[in-house]
Structure formats: C-alpha cells, structure tokens
Amino acid sequence: MPDDLRTLEAADPVVAAILAHESDRRARTIDLIASESEPSSPVLEALGSVLAAKTAEGYPGRRYHRGTEFADAMEQLAIDRAMALFGAGHANVQPSSGVNANLAVYRALLKPGETVLALQLAHGGHLSHGDPASITGAVYRFVHYGVRADTETIDLDQVRDLARAHRPHLIVTGGSSYPRAIDYAAFGAIAREVEARLLVDMAHVAGLVAAGELPSPVAHADAVTFTTYKTMLGPHGGVILSTADLARRIDRAIFPGTQGTPDFGRIAAKAVCFGFAAGEPFRGVQRAIRANAATLAAELARRGDRLVSGGTDNHLVLVDLRSRGLTGDVAEVALEAAGILTNRNVIPFDPGTPDRPSGLRLGTTSSAQRGMGAAEMVEIASLIDEVLRAPESAAALRPRAETMARRFP
Ligand SMILES: Cc1ncc(COP(=O)(O)O)c(C=O)c1O
C-alpha cells in the first residue's frame, strides 16, 4: 500500500469525516441512553487490532483453520478473565451481540416449541425474550409474567403460579428497562421447584454485578448472558456464562449452532474490558453510575415526576410522562434538541404504543464515565424539567447542556 494511503484520513476522507463528526457529537451532548457507554482507547485499540480479520472457526485448541496460536491465546485469556470476574464455571466470549447470546442459550437448552417463562417486554423485558416480532417468539412457546400494579416490581407470586401451571423448560429473567434489583435466589428456587432451567439476562447490569454493586445471579442460574457495551464499558458484543456441565452444549449452540467465525478483534476488546473490570477504577465508575442514577431519580421526583417503581437500584430511571401530558417520542426529540440524549420507552400497563409510549428511559453510564457527579445530576434534572415544561423551546437550552458536556470530555 502506498505510504500516503496508510491512514484512514488519507485513504478515505469521507469515512474519516463522518467519524470526526461522531466524536464531536459525543463531546457536545450529554448521553443518558441507558444501553450505551463511552468506548475507551484501550478497548478501541484492541477492537481495531491485527486480530480484526483473523478467521478461525471453533474454539481454542480445536480450530478448523491454521495459524491460530495467538487467536487461541486471546480467546482463552478472555474466557479465563470472564470466568474469574463472575465466578462462573464456563464462559463463551464469541456471541456477536446480546440477542445472539440469548439465541444460543435457547438453542442449547430447548427444542423448538418448548415452553419458556419470561418477563414481558412492556414490563421491562427484552424483544429476545419471546416477543412475537422476534424469532424467539416464533420458535418457542413463550408465556410472560409481569410486575405488580402497586409496586411495579416483578410479581414473584405470578412467576410461581405461571411456572406451576405451564411447567416451562426454561425461566428467563432480566431486562432492558427494569430499574430494580432482581431476587435471583427466588427465581432459582421457583426454577428448581418446577424442574426448569434458569437463564438470567443481565445485559444491562453486568458491570454493576462485576463491581459488587448489585447481587450476582451466577450461583442461582444455569446460564447468564450479558452484553459488553453497556455498564461493562467494553466493545459491542455478548457473552454467555454457564455452569461447567453445560459448557459443550453452550459452545456448540454458538458454533456451529448459530454463528460462524468469531470476531477476534472484538474478543481482544472483551479481554481488555474484563481486565479493566477486575480493578478498582472500574469499581469507582460503577459506584458513580449507581449514585448518579439515585441522585437523578431523587431530583426528578422532587420536581414532581412519577418514576416507575418509585426509583432505582441500578443505572436506569424510567419516568412516567403522563403527569406532564407528554409522550416519550415528543420528550426524546425535545431533549435531543437541548443536547440531552434519552430514549422513549413503554412502561408497565402503558396505554400508549412502542412508538408513542408514556415513558422515558434515562441511564447514567456515560455521564459517570465522563466524571459527572451529584452536582451535574442536579443540573441535568433541572434541564430535563425545563425542557419538558416547554418542549417547543428546548433548543434554547442547548448551550447549557453543551457547556456542561464540554467540561467532561
Ligand atoms: C436485556 C437485554 N438483552 C439483550 C439485549 C440485546 O443485545 P444486542 O442489541 O446486543 O443484541 C439487550 C439490549 O439492549 C438487552 O437490554
């Protein structure tokens, strides 16, 4: 390759310009999207490393291609670090995403048509937990439990009743918009009583679990899936943890079951992520994520907002916008105009639709990574309040959000 084409900027200025705009956009905005984090330089370096295009089907020591000694070393390192971090009997680090991780667990533990009991989407679950729009809902027979109307926390009596009535092969818990800690021991007991397996999808809260900020599901579940790019602060991707006796079934369900060659750049970045997660700086960020969510929740509640379940135990806050006479779609657009990124979300018993729901989901991962603390959460709550009081004038508040964002590069 000629020397002048060795850098991205020289080889493809169009792509380089889009990336520069994206960096600038991040620098100018306050990111409260609960499923995102800020990519760190070491993670990005590993992601875009020499391993990025290595091709090797199979697992360390059992490949279908040659020249894999360093790909093997990297994957084994990621596996060992993931197992040590969470105290798991087995780890598969190849899933390209959270949905792929869940698909592989279903493939490993179920036959098509078998019954699964999972948290319904509108009550905080996830599409890949049997929504009719997802292949998971087409292949398996999903029955859904929800939250109690009074507390908006998971209705364990309903879980037990449905488990006894339907005798599912698998019970699933965890979700994408559930702001409370989950009683994994209670789920484990229900699963054992009805002889079901238990899958915990901790996609959102894995970082908080790794840091000891939330209880771990690992001792209670047959399999645990998570994503590495939310509170784990790593690259986009998924992981499956399981008991040692399920190792072969889980591995075969990823390859050849549902994926082909793994992405070794991503696996290298996951290894970096797990290495970082074992240290004190990571625990400090996770403490800040949780403290910031608690402050943000308290400040919004003080200003009159109703929060689903009354508050939060983790990194996310779900605001019921009905008392403001707004829907989530209107709120997210207005807040973006003011430089604050959020997302519309259904809430339990929502009279709205996924496109026009009653809720707004906020998360504190990115802001805590950037070093924002309680004072900034108070200011952000005040900004959100002002935007939602007069959504049509939201853009006028943009300089305030931008000034704060630039103070935390
Ligand atoms: C609970 C849960 N499971 C699975 C996923 C899916 O992850 P991905 O989008 O990486 O496939 C998500 C993503 O938001 C999630 O919240």
Coordinates of C-alpha atoms and ligand atoms in Angstrom, one line a residue:
M1 CA 0.0 0.0 0.0
P2 CA 1.4 3.5 -0.9
D3 CA 2.6 5.4 2.2
D4 CA 0.1 8.2 1.6
L5 CA -2.8 5.7 1.9
R6 CA -1.8 4.2 5.2
T7 CA -4.0 6.4 7.4
L8 CA -7.8 6.4 7.3
E9 CA -7.8 10.2 6.7
A10 CA -5.6 9.8 3.6
A11 CA -7.3 6.6 2.3
D12 CA -10.9 7.5 2.9
P13 CA -11.5 11.1 3.9
V14 CA -15.3 10.6 3.6
V15 CA -15.3 7.9 6.3
A16 CA -12.8 9.9 8.4
A17 CA -15.0 12.9 8.3
I18 CA -18.1 11.0 9.5
L19 CA -16.1 9.6 12.4
A20 CA -14.8 13.1 13.3
H21 CA -18.4 14.4 13.3
E22 CA -19.4 11.5 15.6
S23 CA -16.6 12.3 18.1
D24 CA -17.7 15.9 18.0
R25 CA -21.3 15.0 18.6
R26 CA -20.4 12.9 21.6
A27 CA -18.3 15.7 23.0
R28 CA -21.2 18.2 22.7
T29 CA -24.0 16.1 24.2
I30 CA -25.0 14.6 27.5
D31 CA -25.7 10.9 26.9
L32 CA -28.4 9.4 29.1
I33 CA -29.1 6.4 26.9
A34 CA -29.1 3.5 29.4
S35 CA -27.7 1.0 26.9
E36 CA -24.6 2.9 25.9
S37 CA -21.2 3.7 27.2
E38 CA -18.1 5.6 26.1
P39 CA -15.6 3.5 24.3
S40 CA -12.2 3.7 25.9
S41 CA -9.0 4.0 23.9
P42 CA -7.6 0.5 25.0
V43 CA -10.9 -1.1 24.0
L44 CA -10.8 0.6 20.6
E45 CA -7.2 -0.3 20.1
A46 CA -7.8 -4.0 20.7
L47 CA -11.0 -3.9 18.6
G48 CA -9.2 -2.5 15.6
S49 CA -6.1 -4.6 16.0
V50 CA -4.2 -7.1 13.8
L51 CA -6.7 -9.8 15.0
A52 CA -9.7 -8.0 13.5
A53 CA -9.7 -10.1 10.3
K54 CA -8.3 -13.4 11.6
T55 CA -10.6 -16.3 10.5
A56 CA -10.9 -19.4 12.7
E57 CA -14.0 -21.5 13.3
G58 CA -14.1 -23.4 16.5
Y59 CA -12.6 -22.9 19.9
P60 CA -9.0 -22.6 21.3
G61 CA -7.1 -25.7 20.5
R62 CA -10.0 -27.0 18.3
R63 CA -9.9 -24.9 15.1
Y64 CA -10.8 -25.5 11.5
H65 CA -8.1 -23.1 10.3
R66 CA -4.3 -22.9 10.8
G67 CA -2.2 -20.0 12.2
T68 CA -4.4 -19.6 15.3
E69 CA -2.0 -19.7 18.2
F70 CA -2.4 -16.1 19.1
A71 CA -6.1 -16.0 18.3
D72 CA -6.4 -19.0 20.7
A73 CA -4.3 -17.3 23.3
M74 CA -6.5 -14.2 23.1
E75 CA -9.8 -16.1 23.3
Q76 CA -8.5 -18.2 26.2
L77 CA -7.5 -15.1 28.0
A78 CA -10.9 -13.5 27.5
I79 CA -12.6 -16.8 28.7
D80 CA -10.4 -17.1 31.8
R81 CA -10.9 -13.4 32.7
A82 CA -14.7 -13.6 32.3
M83 CA -14.9 -16.8 34.4
A84 CA -12.7 -15.3 37.2
L85 CA -14.6 -12.0 37.1
F86 CA -18.0 -13.6 37.6
G87 CA -17.0 -16.8 39.3
A88 CA -18.6 -18.9 36.5
G89 CA -18.0 -22.5 35.6
H90 CA -17.8 -21.7 31.9
A91 CA -17.7 -18.7 29.6
N92 CA -18.3 -18.3 25.8
V93 CA -17.0 -15.0 24.6
Q94 CA -17.9 -15.4 20.9
P95 CA -21.5 -14.0 20.8
S96 CA -21.6 -11.0 18.5
S97 CA -24.4 -9.4 20.5
G98 CA -26.8 -9.9 23.4
V99 CA -29.5 -11.3 21.2
N100 CA -27.1 -13.9 19.7
A101 CA -26.1 -14.9 23.2
N102 CA -29.8 -15.5 24.2
L103 CA -30.5 -17.3 20.9
A104 CA -27.6 -19.7 21.6
V105 CA -28.8 -20.4 25.2
Y106 CA -32.3 -21.2 23.8
R107 CA -30.7 -23.4 21.2
A108 CA -28.6 -25.2 23.8
L109 CA -31.4 -25.8 26.3
L110 CA -34.6 -26.1 24.3
K111 CA -36.2 -27.9 21.4
P112 CA -38.4 -25.8 19.1
G113 CA -41.9 -25.4 20.5
E114 CA -40.9 -25.9 24.2
T115 CA -42.2 -23.5 26.8
V116 CA -40.3 -20.6 28.3
L117 CA -41.5 -18.2 31.0
A118 CA -40.1 -14.7 30.7
L119 CA -40.6 -11.1 31.8
Q120 CA -42.9 -9.3 29.3
L121 CA -41.4 -6.5 27.2
A122 CA -43.7 -3.8 28.4
H123 CA -42.8 -4.6 32.0
G124 CA -39.1 -4.3 31.4
G125 CA -38.1 -7.4 29.5
H126 CA -36.5 -7.6 26.0
L127 CA -37.6 -8.5 22.5
S128 CA -35.4 -11.6 22.5
H129 CA -37.4 -12.9 25.5
G130 CA -40.2 -14.2 23.2
D131 CA -41.7 -11.1 21.7
P132 CA -43.8 -12.1 18.6
A133 CA -41.7 -9.7 16.5
S134 CA -38.5 -11.7 17.4
I135 CA -37.6 -15.1 16.0
T136 CA -37.5 -16.3 19.6
G137 CA -41.3 -15.8 19.9
A138 CA -41.8 -17.7 16.7
V139 CA -39.6 -20.8 17.6
Y140 CA -40.5 -21.3 21.2
R141 CA -43.8 -21.1 23.2
F142 CA -43.3 -18.1 25.5
V143 CA -45.5 -17.3 28.5
H144 CA -44.9 -13.9 30.1
Y145 CA -45.0 -12.7 33.7
G146 CA -45.1 -9.0 34.7
V147 CA -44.7 -6.6 37.5
R148 CA -47.3 -5.9 40.3
A149 CA -49.6 -3.0 39.6
D150 CA -48.9 -1.5 43.1
T151 CA -45.1 -1.7 43.4
E152 CA -44.2 -2.1 39.7
T153 CA -41.6 -4.7 40.8
I154 CA -41.6 -8.3 39.5
D155 CA -44.6 -10.2 40.7
L156 CA -42.9 -13.4 42.2
D157 CA -46.3 -14.9 43.1
Q158 CA -47.3 -14.7 39.5
V159 CA -44.0 -16.2 38.4
R160 CA -44.5 -19.1 40.7
D161 CA -48.2 -19.6 39.7
L162 CA -47.4 -19.5 35.9
A163 CA -44.4 -21.8 36.5
R164 CA -46.6 -24.3 38.2
A165 CA -49.4 -24.1 35.6
H166 CA -47.2 -24.2 32.5
R167 CA -44.2 -26.3 33.6
P168 CA -41.7 -24.3 31.4
H169 CA -38.4 -25.9 30.3
L170 CA -36.7 -22.5 30.9
I171 CA -37.4 -19.5 33.0
V172 CA -35.8 -16.2 31.9
T173 CA -35.4 -13.0 34.0
G174 CA -33.6 -9.7 33.4
G175 CA -34.5 -7.0 31.1
S176 CA -33.8 -3.7 29.3
S177 CA -35.9 -1.3 31.3
Y178 CA -36.3 -2.7 34.8
P179 CA -34.9 -0.2 37.3
R180 CA -34.8 -2.6 40.4
A181 CA -32.6 -5.3 41.7
I182 CA -33.9 -8.8 40.9
D183 CA -34.2 -11.6 43.5
Y184 CA -32.2 -14.2 41.7
A185 CA -32.4 -16.7 44.6
A186 CA -36.2 -16.6 44.4
F187 CA -36.1 -17.3 40.7
G188 CA -33.6 -20.2 41.3
A189 CA -36.0 -21.7 43.9
I190 CA -39.0 -21.5 41.5
A191 CA -37.0 -23.0 38.7
R192 CA -35.9 -25.9 40.8
E193 CA -39.4 -26.5 42.1
V194 CA -40.8 -26.9 38.5
E195 CA -37.6 -28.6 37.2
A196 CA -36.9 -25.7 34.7
R197 CA -33.6 -24.3 33.8
L198 CA -32.9 -20.6 34.7
L199 CA -31.4 -18.0 32.3
V200 CA -30.6 -14.6 33.7
D201 CA -30.1 -11.9 31.0
M202 CA -28.0 -9.3 32.8
A203 CA -27.3 -7.4 29.6
H204 CA -27.8 -4.0 31.3
V205 CA -26.4 -4.5 34.8
A206 CA -23.4 -6.8 34.2
G207 CA -20.9 -4.0 35.1
L208 CA -22.7 -3.3 38.4
V209 CA -22.7 -7.0 39.2
A210 CA -19.0 -7.3 38.3
A211 CA -18.2 -4.5 40.7
G212 CA -20.4 -5.9 43.5
E213 CA -22.8 -3.0 43.3
L214 CA -25.7 -5.5 42.6
P215 CA -26.1 -9.1 43.7
S216 CA -24.8 -11.7 41.2
P217 CA -27.1 -14.2 39.5
V218 CA -24.3 -16.7 38.7
A219 CA -24.8 -19.0 41.7
H220 CA -28.6 -19.3 41.0
A221 CA -28.7 -19.7 37.2
D222 CA -27.9 -22.4 34.7
A223 CA -26.8 -19.7 32.2
V224 CA -26.2 -16.0 32.4
T225 CA -26.0 -13.8 29.3
F226 CA -24.8 -10.2 29.1
T227 CA -23.6 -7.5 26.7
T228 CA -20.2 -5.9 27.0
Y229 CA -21.0 -2.4 25.8
K230 CA -23.5 -1.2 28.4
T231 CA -22.4 -1.0 32.0
M232 CA -19.5 -3.3 31.2
L233 CA -17.9 -0.3 29.4
G234 CA -16.4 -2.6 26.6
P235 CA -17.0 -3.2 22.9
H236 CA -20.3 -4.1 21.3
G237 CA -20.8 -7.8 21.9
G238 CA -22.3 -10.6 24.1
V239 CA -21.1 -13.3 26.5
I240 CA -22.6 -16.4 27.9
L241 CA -21.7 -17.7 31.3
S242 CA -22.9 -21.1 32.4
T243 CA -22.3 -24.0 34.8
A244 CA -19.4 -26.2 33.7
D245 CA -21.7 -29.1 32.8
L246 CA -23.4 -27.1 30.1
A247 CA -20.1 -25.9 28.5
R248 CA -20.2 -28.2 25.5
R249 CA -23.9 -27.6 24.8
I250 CA -23.5 -23.8 25.0
D251 CA -20.3 -23.8 22.9
R252 CA -22.0 -26.0 20.2
A253 CA -25.0 -23.7 20.2
I254 CA -22.8 -20.7 19.3
F255 CA -20.6 -22.6 16.8
P256 CA -21.8 -24.3 14.6
G257 CA -25.3 -23.7 16.0
T258 CA -26.0 -20.0 15.5
Q259 CA -22.7 -18.3 14.5
G260 CA -19.8 -18.8 12.2
T261 CA -16.3 -17.5 12.7
P262 CA -15.8 -15.3 15.8
D263 CA -14.6 -11.7 15.5
F264 CA -11.2 -11.8 17.2
G265 CA -10.8 -8.1 17.4
R266 CA -14.0 -8.0 19.4
I267 CA -12.7 -10.9 21.6
A268 CA -9.5 -9.0 22.2
A269 CA -11.5 -5.9 23.2
K270 CA -13.6 -8.1 25.5
A271 CA -10.4 -9.3 27.2
V272 CA -9.4 -5.7 27.8
C273 CA -12.9 -5.0 29.2
F274 CA -12.7 -7.9 31.6
G275 CA -9.2 -7.0 32.7
F276 CA -10.3 -3.4 33.4
A277 CA -13.4 -4.7 35.2
A278 CA -11.3 -6.5 37.8
G279 CA -9.7 -3.3 39.0
E280 CA -10.5 -0.5 41.4
P281 CA -11.0 2.3 38.8
F282 CA -13.8 0.2 37.2
R283 CA -15.5 -0.2 40.6
G284 CA -15.3 3.5 41.2
V285 CA -17.1 4.2 37.9
Q286 CA -19.8 1.6 38.8
R287 CA -20.3 3.3 42.2
A288 CA -20.7 6.6 40.4
I289 CA -23.1 5.2 37.9
R290 CA -25.4 4.0 40.7
A291 CA -25.0 7.0 42.9
N292 CA -25.8 9.3 39.9
A293 CA -28.9 7.3 39.0
A294 CA -30.1 7.6 42.6
T295 CA -29.5 11.4 42.6
L296 CA -31.1 11.9 39.2
A297 CA -34.1 9.9 40.3
A298 CA -34.5 11.8 43.6
E299 CA -34.1 15.2 41.8
L300 CA -36.8 14.3 39.2
A301 CA -39.1 13.0 41.9
R302 CA -38.6 16.2 43.9
R303 CA -39.7 18.1 40.8
G304 CA -42.9 16.1 40.6
D305 CA -42.1 13.3 38.2
R306 CA -43.5 9.9 38.8
L307 CA -40.9 7.2 38.4
V308 CA -41.8 3.6 37.6
S309 CA -41.3 1.6 40.8
G310 CA -40.7 4.8 42.7
G311 CA -36.9 5.0 42.0
T312 CA -34.0 2.9 41.0
D313 CA -31.5 0.3 42.3
N314 CA -29.3 0.3 39.2
H315 CA -28.2 2.6 36.4
L316 CA -31.5 3.4 34.9
V317 CA -34.6 5.6 35.7
L318 CA -37.9 5.2 34.0
V319 CA -40.0 8.3 34.0
D320 CA -43.8 8.2 33.6
L321 CA -44.5 11.3 31.5
R322 CA -48.3 11.2 31.8
S323 CA -48.5 13.7 34.6
R324 CA -46.7 16.1 32.2
G325 CA -49.2 15.5 29.4
L326 CA -46.3 14.3 27.2
T327 CA -45.4 11.1 25.4
G328 CA -41.9 9.6 25.2
D329 CA -41.4 10.3 21.5
V330 CA -42.1 14.0 22.0
A331 CA -39.8 14.2 25.1
E332 CA -36.8 12.4 23.4
V333 CA -36.9 14.7 20.4
A334 CA -37.1 17.9 22.6
L335 CA -34.3 16.7 24.9
E336 CA -32.1 15.9 21.9
A337 CA -32.7 19.5 20.7
A338 CA -31.4 20.6 24.1
G339 CA -28.3 18.4 23.8
I340 CA -29.5 15.5 26.1
L341 CA -29.9 12.0 24.7
T342 CA -32.5 9.7 26.1
N343 CA -35.0 7.2 24.6
R344 CA -38.7 6.7 24.6
N345 CA -39.8 3.6 26.4
V346 CA -43.0 1.7 27.3
I347 CA -43.9 1.5 30.9
P348 CA -45.9 -1.2 32.7
F349 CA -49.6 -1.1 31.9
D350 CA -48.8 1.6 29.3
P351 CA -51.9 3.0 27.5
G352 CA -49.5 4.1 24.6
T353 CA -47.6 2.2 22.0
P354 CA -43.9 1.5 21.5
D355 CA -43.7 4.4 19.0
R356 CA -45.7 6.7 21.3
P357 CA -45.2 5.3 24.8
S358 CA -45.8 7.0 28.1
G359 CA -42.2 6.6 29.4
L360 CA -38.7 8.0 29.0
R361 CA -35.7 5.9 29.9
L362 CA -32.6 7.6 31.4
G363 CA -29.3 5.9 32.3
T364 CA -26.1 7.3 33.9
T365 CA -23.3 5.1 32.5
S366 CA -21.8 7.6 30.1
S367 CA -22.1 10.6 32.4
A368 CA -20.4 8.7 35.2
Q369 CA -17.6 7.5 32.9
R370 CA -17.0 11.2 31.9
G371 CA -16.7 12.1 35.6
M372 CA -20.0 13.8 36.2
G373 CA -21.3 13.6 39.8
A374 CA -24.1 14.7 42.1
A375 CA -23.9 18.4 41.2
E376 CA -24.2 17.6 37.4
M377 CA -27.1 15.3 38.1
V378 CA -29.0 18.1 39.9
E379 CA -28.3 20.4 36.9
I380 CA -29.3 17.7 34.4
A381 CA -32.6 17.1 36.3
S382 CA -33.2 20.8 36.2
L383 CA -32.5 21.0 32.4
I384 CA -34.8 18.0 31.8
D385 CA -37.5 19.7 33.8
E386 CA -37.2 22.9 31.9
V387 CA -37.2 21.1 28.5
L388 CA -40.3 19.0 29.4
R389 CA -42.2 22.1 30.7
A390 CA -41.7 23.8 27.3
P391 CA -40.6 21.3 24.7
E392 CA -41.1 23.8 21.8
S393 CA -38.3 26.0 23.3
A394 CA -35.9 23.1 24.0
A395 CA -33.2 24.3 21.6
A396 CA -32.7 27.5 23.6
L397 CA -31.3 25.3 26.4
R398 CA -28.7 23.7 24.2
P399 CA -25.8 26.0 25.2
R400 CA -26.2 25.0 28.9
A401 CA -26.1 21.2 28.1
E402 CA -23.2 21.7 25.7
T403 CA -21.2 23.8 28.2
M404 CA -21.5 21.0 30.8
A405 CA -20.7 18.3 28.3
R406 CA -17.5 20.1 27.2
R407 CA -16.4 20.3 30.8
F408 CA -16.3 16.5 30.9
P409 CA -14.6 15.4 27.7
Ligands
LIG1 C1 -31.9 -7.4 28.4 C2 -31.3 -7.3 27.1 N1 -31.0 -8.5 26.4 C3 -30.4 -8.5 25.2 C4 -30.1 -7.3 24.6 C5 -29.7 -7.4 23.2 O1 -28.4 -7.0 22.9 P1 -28.0 -6.7 21.4 O2 -28.7 -5.5 21.0 O3 -26.5 -6.5 21.6 O4 -28.3 -7.9 20.6 C6 -30.4 -6.1 25.2 C7 -30.0 -4.8 24.5 O5 -30.4 -3.8 24.8 C8 -31.0 -6.1 26.5 O6 -31.3 -5.0 27.1

